């Protein structure tokens, strides 16, 4: 099983700040890494696919990078609406797995 | 509008069974792999099961293999999850999700249904 480890688990963010979440895979997964945003009492929603491919309707301040085992999701100019828990997910091999989540809150 | 709507769920006793359903609309259902992903209260996301578009291939997490069965009805655009021998560890919100091949990720999610296993 491919293990995904996110860092940090929690971060308090000031509006307009740039924040980066990382996700490390236990083995090479190429570009098969995706990011989801989940707000309280809502379903997760896809915000980045294939490491760095943007999703229609997702603000351009959210970007992704990485390949192989190390990935990152960056929010440039954090806004109140970005406060949520973010999960990475690998679709390189079954069982598909998720990171443990990173909760971003407004400072 | 692309939509997934789950039904079923609720309270069930340990050892009992339950069936979840998911109604799809707004896309070519038979062309897409469908999945169940769950989230225990206050916890992270866990992939549960996948079924290919044609229904011939299925995959399961080790934690549910032998107890859960994923199936689909492409005529009625419905996805199912039959859960047996339920335990407290199965208590979670169960989400129906689409894995679009052209996207390579879970691009559509239902609102989820809570399954609570308790005596």
Short mmCIF file of C-alpha atoms in Angstrom, two decimals:
data_model
loop_
_atom_site.label_atom_id
_atom_site.label_comp_id
_atom_site.label_asym_id
_atom_site.label_seq_id
_atom_site.Cartn_x
_atom_site.Cartn_y
_atom_site.Cartn_z
CA UNK A 1 0.00 0.00 0.00
CA UNK A 2 1.25 3.48 -0.92
CA UNK A 3 1.32 5.69 2.16
CA UNK A 4 0.82 9.43 1.77
CA UNK A 5 2.13 11.68 4.55
CA UNK A 6 0.98 15.29 4.64
CA UNK A 7 2.66 18.17 6.43
CA UNK A 8 1.67 20.05 8.46
CA UNK A 9 -1.38 18.52 10.15
CA UNK A 10 -2.66 21.98 11.05
CA UNK A 11 -1.77 25.56 10.23
CA UNK A 12 -3.22 28.90 11.25
CA UNK A 13 -2.99 31.27 8.28
CA UNK A 14 -3.21 35.06 8.03
CA UNK A 15 -5.30 36.38 5.11
CA UNK A 16 -3.20 37.25 2.03
CA UNK A 17 -0.42 34.98 3.26
CA UNK A 18 1.06 32.31 1.00
CA UNK A 19 0.73 28.80 2.42
CA UNK A 20 2.15 25.50 1.20
CA UNK A 21 1.03 21.99 2.14
CA UNK A 22 3.24 19.04 1.28
CA UNK A 23 2.42 15.40 0.56
CA UNK A 24 5.08 12.71 0.45
CA UNK A 25 4.42 9.30 -1.08
CA UNK A 26 6.10 6.13 0.16
CA UNK A 27 7.00 5.20 -3.42
CA UNK A 28 7.17 6.77 -6.87
CA UNK A 29 3.67 7.61 -8.10
CA UNK A 30 4.64 9.77 -11.08
CA UNK A 31 2.10 12.54 -11.43
CA UNK A 32 -0.90 10.54 -10.10
CA UNK A 33 -1.47 12.82 -7.12
CA UNK A 34 -4.61 14.86 -6.56
CA UNK A 35 -5.81 17.35 -3.96
CA UNK A 36 -9.24 17.79 -2.38
CA UNK A 37 -10.68 20.54 -0.23
CA UNK A 38 -13.26 19.74 2.43
CA UNK A 39 -15.12 22.40 4.37
CA UNK A 40 -17.02 21.56 7.56
CA UNK A 41 -20.16 19.51 6.92
CA UNK A 42 -19.50 19.40 3.19
CA UNK A 43 -18.30 16.74 0.78
CA UNK A 44 -14.73 16.91 -0.46
CA UNK A 45 -14.18 18.67 -3.78
CA UNK A 46 -11.34 18.25 -6.24
CA UNK A 47 -9.08 21.31 -6.42
CA UNK A 48 -6.03 19.97 -8.28
CA UNK A 49 -5.45 16.89 -10.43
CA UNK A 50 -2.40 15.08 -11.70
CA UNK A 51 -0.10 17.04 -9.40
CA UNK A 52 -0.37 20.40 -11.15
CA UNK A 53 -3.36 20.44 -13.49
CA UNK A 54 -5.93 23.04 -12.55
CA UNK A 55 -9.63 22.38 -12.15
CA UNK A 56 -12.27 24.55 -13.78
CA UNK A 57 -13.88 26.87 -11.25
CA UNK A 58 -11.06 26.62 -8.71
CA UNK A 59 -9.35 29.97 -8.01
CA UNK A 60 -6.01 30.45 -9.75
CA UNK A 61 -4.38 31.28 -6.41
CA UNK A 62 -4.38 27.51 -5.75
CA UNK A 63 -1.57 25.70 -7.53
CA UNK A 64 0.12 22.32 -7.36
CA UNK A 65 3.59 20.99 -8.04
CA UNK A 66 5.74 17.92 -7.73
CA UNK A 67 6.27 14.46 -9.14
CA UNK A 68 7.53 11.09 -8.04
CA UNK A 69 7.31 11.13 -4.25
CA UNK A 70 7.15 14.81 -3.27
CA UNK A 71 4.22 17.08 -3.96
CA UNK A 72 2.92 20.44 -2.80
CA UNK A 73 -0.25 22.48 -2.87
CA UNK A 74 0.25 26.24 -2.61
CA UNK A 75 -2.32 28.93 -1.94
CA UNK A 76 -1.04 32.38 -2.93
CA UNK A 77 -2.94 35.05 -1.05
CA UNK A 78 -4.97 32.95 1.38
CA UNK A 79 -8.60 34.01 1.61
CA UNK A 80 -11.24 33.29 4.26
CA UNK A 81 -13.01 30.91 1.88
CA UNK A 82 -9.85 28.77 1.68
CA UNK A 83 -10.16 27.72 5.32
CA UNK A 84 -10.73 23.96 5.07
CA UNK A 85 -9.09 20.57 5.41
CA UNK A 86 -7.03 19.51 2.39
CA UNK A 87 -6.33 15.90 1.45
CA UNK A 88 -3.92 14.47 -1.09
CA UNK A 89 -4.84 11.24 -2.89
CA UNK A 90 -2.89 8.86 -5.13
CA UNK A 91 -4.40 6.98 -8.05
CA UNK A 92 -1.18 5.27 -9.12
CA UNK A 93 -2.06 1.91 -7.59
CA UNK A 94 -4.85 0.13 -5.77
CA UNK A 95 -5.56 0.45 -2.91
CA UNK A 96 -6.04 4.11 -3.63
CA UNK A 97 -4.98 6.05 -0.58
CA UNK A 98 -5.35 9.47 0.97
CA UNK A 99 -3.10 11.57 3.14
CA UNK A 100 -4.23 12.17 6.71
CA UNK A 101 -5.34 15.72 5.93
CA UNK A 102 -4.12 19.24 6.63
CA UNK A 103 -6.45 21.65 8.35
CA UNK A 104 -5.98 25.32 7.46
CA UNK A 105 -7.72 27.88 9.60
CA UNK A 106 -7.82 31.65 9.59
CA UNK A 107 -5.56 33.32 12.13
CA UNK B 1 -26.02 19.05 -14.02
CA UNK B 2 -23.76 16.22 -12.93
CA UNK B 3 -25.09 14.83 -9.66
CA UNK B 4 -24.74 11.89 -7.30
CA UNK B 5 -27.37 11.32 -4.61
CA UNK B 6 -26.94 8.65 -1.96
CA UNK B 7 -29.75 6.95 -0.10
CA UNK B 8 -29.95 4.41 2.66
CA UNK B 9 -27.81 4.64 5.75
CA UNK B 10 -28.87 5.05 9.34
CA UNK B 11 -28.45 3.03 12.50
CA UNK B 12 -27.69 -0.68 12.38
CA UNK B 13 -26.58 -3.18 15.02
CA UNK B 14 -23.19 -4.90 14.98
CA UNK B 15 -23.25 -7.97 12.79
CA UNK B 16 -26.16 -6.74 10.71
CA UNK B 17 -26.28 -5.71 7.06
CA UNK B 18 -27.15 -2.54 5.18
CA UNK B 19 -27.38 -1.44 1.57
CA UNK B 20 -26.46 1.98 0.26
CA UNK B 21 -27.62 3.28 -3.10
CA UNK B 22 -26.44 6.14 -5.26
CA UNK B 23 -28.43 7.69 -8.10
CA UNK B 24 -26.38 9.32 -10.85
CA UNK B 25 -27.49 11.93 -13.35
CA UNK B 26 -26.06 14.35 -15.87
CA UNK B 27 -23.33 12.16 -17.37
CA UNK B 28 -22.72 8.92 -19.27
CA UNK B 29 -22.89 6.67 -16.20
CA UNK B 30 -21.89 3.45 -17.94
CA UNK B 31 -18.63 4.98 -19.15
CA UNK B 32 -17.22 5.86 -15.75
CA UNK B 33 -15.73 3.96 -12.85
CA UNK B 34 -17.69 4.52 -9.67
CA UNK B 35 -16.53 4.31 -6.09
CA UNK B 36 -17.40 4.48 -2.43
CA UNK B 37 -15.21 6.51 -0.10
CA UNK B 38 -15.94 6.77 3.62
CA UNK B 39 -15.06 9.09 6.45
CA UNK B 40 -15.34 8.07 10.09
CA UNK B 41 -16.51 10.83 12.43
CA UNK B 42 -13.74 13.41 12.84
CA UNK B 43 -11.34 11.35 10.73
CA UNK B 44 -9.87 11.39 7.25
CA UNK B 45 -10.95 9.87 3.95
CA UNK B 46 -10.74 6.15 3.22
CA UNK B 47 -11.31 4.55 -0.17
CA UNK B 48 -13.67 1.59 0.16
CA UNK B 49 -14.46 0.10 -3.25
CA UNK B 50 -14.39 0.68 -7.01
CA UNK B 51 -16.36 -0.78 -9.89
CA UNK B 52 -15.46 -0.31 -13.54
CA UNK B 53 -17.93 1.17 -16.00
CA UNK B 54 -19.02 -2.18 -17.39
CA UNK B 55 -19.33 -3.66 -13.91
CA UNK B 56 -17.02 -6.59 -14.56
CA UNK B 57 -14.07 -5.39 -12.50
CA UNK B 58 -14.27 -4.55 -8.82
CA UNK B 59 -11.68 -3.63 -6.23
CA UNK B 60 -11.93 -3.40 -2.44
CA UNK B 61 -9.99 -2.06 0.50
CA UNK B 62 -8.60 -4.83 2.69
CA UNK B 63 -10.74 -3.57 5.57
CA UNK B 64 -13.98 -4.49 3.75
CA UNK B 65 -12.97 -7.38 1.47
CA UNK B 66 -15.30 -10.32 1.93
CA UNK B 67 -17.92 -8.21 3.73
CA UNK B 68 -18.85 -5.45 1.27
CA UNK B 69 -20.02 -5.81 -2.33
CA UNK B 70 -20.09 -2.97 -4.84
CA UNK B 71 -22.43 -3.26 -7.82
CA UNK B 72 -24.11 -1.09 -10.41
CA UNK B 73 -27.15 -0.92 -12.68
CA UNK B 74 -26.17 0.99 -15.79
CA UNK B 75 -29.71 1.04 -17.15
CA UNK B 76 -31.01 2.84 -14.09
CA UNK B 77 -27.77 4.76 -13.50
CA UNK B 78 -27.40 3.47 -9.97
CA UNK B 79 -24.52 2.38 -7.77
CA UNK B 80 -24.86 0.15 -4.74
CA UNK B 81 -22.86 -0.95 -1.71
CA UNK B 82 -24.03 -4.04 0.13
CA UNK B 83 -22.45 -4.13 3.58
CA UNK B 84 -22.55 -7.22 5.81
CA UNK B 85 -21.09 -8.19 9.19
CA UNK B 86 -20.92 -4.56 10.15
CA UNK B 87 -18.84 -3.43 13.13
CA UNK B 88 -18.30 -0.13 14.91
CA UNK B 89 -15.24 0.45 12.73
CA UNK B 90 -17.59 0.78 9.76
CA UNK B 91 -19.35 3.77 11.30
CA UNK B 92 -18.77 6.59 8.82
CA UNK B 93 -20.22 8.91 6.23
CA UNK B 94 -20.19 7.00 2.95
CA UNK B 95 -19.66 9.05 -0.20
CA UNK B 96 -20.52 7.94 -3.71
CA UNK B 97 -17.86 9.28 -6.09
CA UNK B 98 -17.06 9.26 -9.79
CA UNK B 99 -13.55 8.48 -10.98
CA UNK B 100 -13.45 10.04 -14.41
CA UNK B 101 -10.80 8.43 -16.58
CA UNK B 102 -10.03 11.67 -18.39
CA UNK B 103 -9.50 13.37 -15.03
CA UNK B 104 -7.78 10.55 -13.17
CA UNK B 105 -9.31 11.52 -9.84
CA UNK B 106 -12.56 11.57 -7.87
CA UNK B 107 -14.12 14.52 -9.67
CA UNK B 108 -17.74 14.27 -8.51
CA UNK B 109 -18.92 13.51 -4.97
CA UNK B 110 -22.33 12.92 -3.47
CA UNK B 111 -23.33 14.54 -0.20
CA UNK B 112 -22.76 11.33 1.70
CA UNK B 113 -24.83 9.11 3.97
CA UNK B 114 -24.07 8.36 7.60
CA UNK B 115 -23.97 4.73 8.63
CA UNK B 116 -23.85 4.19 12.38
CA UNK B 117 -23.11 0.73 13.73
CA UNK B 118 -24.09 0.52 17.38
CA UNK B 119 -26.05 -1.72 19.72
#
